[in-house]
């Protein structure tokens, strides 16, 4: 709970820093959110490869807030369930992009495999997944999970609110 509260505080601080006339540059905000979440949890000795790819995406704050909170939860879950694949280092991948003119996609994936460094296998309460679904509902989006071989990916698709051209 403390981690979630700190994430919300980070979101709001960065919203003020990256917003311009009621618009939020998500490609600028996401790295700060990821740094906050991973910085508190990632052990450098585990040699986890983190890849990030953020394409230009501008949102109203009422979409930026639930998106960043959904991202925080999906990243937290990825860190919780990450495993070491048989063929390499453990990894987490985060992407945010426009699928088309009206739809954006957040993808957060992690490797599956052996547990890392003798840690106990994660047992979830389902709270994170419930929160992700609630944030997706706020975005009027959909959430899906894809498991393939040694990877798990959460995909959040949502409609991007168009900007009112008459607004200042």
CSV table of C-alpha atoms in Angstrom, one decimal:
chain,number,residue,atom,x,y,z
A,1,UNK,CA,0.0,0.0,0.0
A,2,UNK,CA,2.8,2.4,0.8
A,3,UNK,CA,4.4,1.7,-2.6
A,4,UNK,CA,1.1,2.5,-4.3
A,5,UNK,CA,0.7,5.8,-2.4
A,6,UNK,CA,4.2,6.8,-3.2
A,7,UNK,CA,3.6,6.0,-6.9
A,8,UNK,CA,0.5,8.2,-6.9
A,9,UNK,CA,2.5,11.1,-5.3
A,10,UNK,CA,5.1,10.6,-8.0
A,11,UNK,CA,2.5,10.6,-10.7
A,12,UNK,CA,1.0,13.9,-9.5
A,13,UNK,CA,4.3,15.6,-9.1
A,14,UNK,CA,5.4,14.6,-12.6
A,15,UNK,CA,2.0,15.6,-14.0
A,16,UNK,CA,2.7,19.1,-13.0
A,17,UNK,CA,6.3,19.0,-14.3
A,18,UNK,CA,5.4,17.5,-17.7
A,19,UNK,CA,2.0,19.0,-18.4
A,20,UNK,CA,1.5,21.9,-20.8
A,21,UNK,CA,-1.9,23.6,-21.0
A,22,UNK,CA,-3.7,20.6,-19.5
A,23,UNK,CA,-1.8,18.1,-21.7
A,24,UNK,CA,0.6,15.5,-20.4
A,25,UNK,CA,3.5,14.1,-22.5
A,26,UNK,CA,3.4,10.4,-21.5
A,27,UNK,CA,6.7,9.7,-23.3
A,28,UNK,CA,8.3,12.1,-20.9
A,29,UNK,CA,6.4,10.9,-17.8
A,30,UNK,CA,6.8,7.2,-18.2
A,31,UNK,CA,10.6,6.9,-17.7
A,32,UNK,CA,10.2,8.8,-14.3
A,33,UNK,CA,7.4,6.4,-13.2
A,34,UNK,CA,9.5,3.3,-14.3
A,35,UNK,CA,12.6,4.7,-12.5
A,36,UNK,CA,10.5,5.2,-9.3
A,37,UNK,CA,9.0,1.7,-9.3
A,38,UNK,CA,12.1,-0.2,-10.4
A,39,UNK,CA,14.5,1.8,-8.3
A,40,UNK,CA,12.7,0.8,-5.1
A,41,UNK,CA,12.6,-2.9,-6.0
A,42,UNK,CA,15.3,-4.0,-8.5
A,43,UNK,CA,18.4,-5.6,-7.0
A,44,UNK,CA,21.4,-4.8,-9.4
A,45,UNK,CA,22.9,-8.2,-8.5
A,46,UNK,CA,20.0,-9.9,-10.2
A,47,UNK,CA,21.1,-8.6,-13.7
A,48,UNK,CA,17.6,-7.9,-14.9
A,49,UNK,CA,17.5,-6.3,-18.4
A,50,UNK,CA,15.0,-3.5,-18.5
A,51,UNK,CA,14.0,-2.2,-22.0
A,52,UNK,CA,11.7,0.8,-22.5
A,53,UNK,CA,10.2,2.2,-25.6
A,54,UNK,CA,7.9,5.2,-25.5
A,55,UNK,CA,6.5,6.8,-28.6
A,56,UNK,CA,5.1,10.4,-28.5
A,57,UNK,CA,1.7,10.4,-26.8
A,58,UNK,CA,-0.1,13.4,-25.3
A,59,UNK,CA,-3.0,12.9,-23.0
A,60,UNK,CA,-5.4,14.9,-20.8
A,61,UNK,CA,-4.6,14.5,-17.1
A,62,UNK,CA,-7.8,12.6,-16.6
A,63,UNK,CA,-6.3,9.8,-18.8
A,64,UNK,CA,-2.7,10.3,-17.8
A,65,UNK,CA,-3.4,9.5,-14.1
A,66,UNK,CA,-5.2,6.2,-14.5
A,67,UNK,CA,-2.7,5.2,-17.2
A,68,UNK,CA,0.3,5.8,-15.0
A,69,UNK,CA,-1.3,4.1,-12.1
A,70,UNK,CA,-2.1,1.1,-14.3
A,71,UNK,CA,1.6,1.1,-15.5
A,72,UNK,CA,2.8,1.2,-11.9
A,73,UNK,CA,0.7,-1.9,-11.1
A,74,UNK,CA,1.7,-3.8,-14.2
A,75,UNK,CA,5.4,-3.0,-13.6
A,76,UNK,CA,5.1,-4.0,-10.0
A,77,UNK,CA,3.5,-7.3,-11.0
A,78,UNK,CA,6.1,-7.9,-13.6
A,79,UNK,CA,8.8,-7.5,-11.0
A,80,UNK,CA,6.9,-9.7,-8.6
A,81,UNK,CA,6.6,-12.6,-11.0
A,82,UNK,CA,9.8,-12.3,-13.1
A,83,UNK,CA,11.8,-15.5,-13.6
A,84,UNK,CA,15.1,-16.4,-15.2
A,85,UNK,CA,14.6,-18.1,-18.6
A,86,UNK,CA,16.7,-21.1,-19.5
A,87,UNK,CA,18.3,-19.2,-22.4
A,88,UNK,CA,19.4,-15.9,-20.8
A,89,UNK,CA,19.0,-13.1,-18.3
A,90,UNK,CA,15.7,-12.2,-16.8
A,91,UNK,CA,14.0,-9.2,-18.5
A,92,UNK,CA,11.2,-6.7,-18.3
A,93,UNK,CA,10.0,-4.8,-21.3
A,94,UNK,CA,7.7,-1.7,-21.2
A,95,UNK,CA,6.2,-0.1,-24.4
A,96,UNK,CA,3.8,2.8,-24.9
A,97,UNK,CA,2.7,3.6,-28.4
A,98,UNK,CA,-0.2,4.7,-30.6
A,99,UNK,CA,-1.7,1.7,-32.4
A,100,UNK,CA,-3.6,4.1,-34.7
A,101,UNK,CA,-5.1,7.6,-34.6
A,102,UNK,CA,-7.6,6.8,-31.9
A,103,UNK,CA,-6.0,4.0,-29.8
A,104,UNK,CA,-3.0,3.7,-27.6
A,105,UNK,CA,-1.3,0.6,-26.1
A,106,UNK,CA,0.7,0.0,-23.0
A,107,UNK,CA,2.6,-3.3,-23.0
A,108,UNK,CA,4.5,-4.6,-19.9
A,109,UNK,CA,6.2,-7.9,-20.3
A,110,UNK,CA,8.5,-10.1,-18.2
A,111,UNK,CA,10.4,-13.2,-18.5
A,112,UNK,CA,9.3,-16.4,-16.9
A,113,UNK,CA,11.4,-19.2,-15.6
A,114,UNK,CA,13.4,-20.1,-12.5
A,115,UNK,CA,13.0,-18.0,-9.5
A,116,UNK,CA,15.7,-15.4,-9.0
A,117,UNK,CA,18.3,-15.9,-6.3
A,118,UNK,CA,16.4,-18.2,-4.1
A,119,UNK,CA,13.5,-15.9,-3.5
A,120,UNK,CA,10.2,-17.6,-2.6
A,121,UNK,CA,7.8,-18.0,-5.5
A,122,UNK,CA,5.4,-15.0,-5.5
A,123,UNK,CA,1.9,-15.7,-4.3
A,124,UNK,CA,-0.6,-13.0,-5.4
A,125,UNK,CA,-3.7,-11.7,-3.8
A,126,UNK,CA,-5.2,-10.5,-7.0
A,127,UNK,CA,-5.3,-6.9,-5.8
A,128,UNK,CA,-2.8,-5.7,-8.5
A,129,UNK,CA,-4.9,-7.3,-11.3
A,130,UNK,CA,-8.1,-5.8,-9.9
A,131,UNK,CA,-6.5,-2.4,-9.8
A,132,UNK,CA,-5.2,-2.7,-13.3
A,133,UNK,CA,-8.7,-3.6,-14.5
A,134,UNK,CA,-10.2,-0.7,-12.6
A,135,UNK,CA,-7.7,1.8,-14.1
A,136,UNK,CA,-8.4,0.3,-17.6
A,137,UNK,CA,-12.1,0.8,-17.0
A,138,UNK,CA,-11.4,4.5,-16.1
A,139,UNK,CA,-9.6,4.7,-19.5
A,140,UNK,CA,-12.5,2.9,-21.2
A,141,UNK,CA,-9.9,0.4,-22.3
A,142,UNK,CA,-9.4,-3.3,-22.3
A,143,UNK,CA,-6.7,-5.5,-20.6
A,144,UNK,CA,-5.4,-8.8,-21.9
A,145,UNK,CA,-2.6,-11.2,-20.9
A,146,UNK,CA,-0.5,-13.2,-23.2
A,147,UNK,CA,1.7,-16.1,-22.1
A,148,UNK,CA,4.1,-17.6,-24.5
A,149,UNK,CA,7.0,-20.0,-23.8
A,150,UNK,CA,9.0,-18.0,-21.3
A,151,UNK,CA,7.2,-14.6,-21.3
A,152,UNK,CA,4.2,-13.0,-19.8
A,153,UNK,CA,2.8,-9.7,-21.3
A,154,UNK,CA,0.0,-7.5,-20.1
A,155,UNK,CA,-1.6,-5.4,-22.9
A,156,UNK,CA,-3.8,-2.4,-22.1
A,157,UNK,CA,-5.5,-0.8,-25.1
A,158,UNK,CA,-7.5,2.4,-24.7
A,159,UNK,CA,-9.0,5.1,-26.8
A,160,UNK,CA,-7.1,8.4,-26.8
A,161,UNK,CA,-9.3,11.4,-26.1
A,162,UNK,CA,-9.0,13.9,-28.9
A,163,UNK,CA,-8.0,17.5,-27.9
A,164,UNK,CA,-10.5,20.2,-28.3
A,165,UNK,CA,-9.0,22.5,-30.9
A,166,UNK,CA,-10.9,25.5,-29.6
A,167,UNK,CA,-9.5,25.1,-26.1
A,168,UNK,CA,-6.6,27.3,-25.0
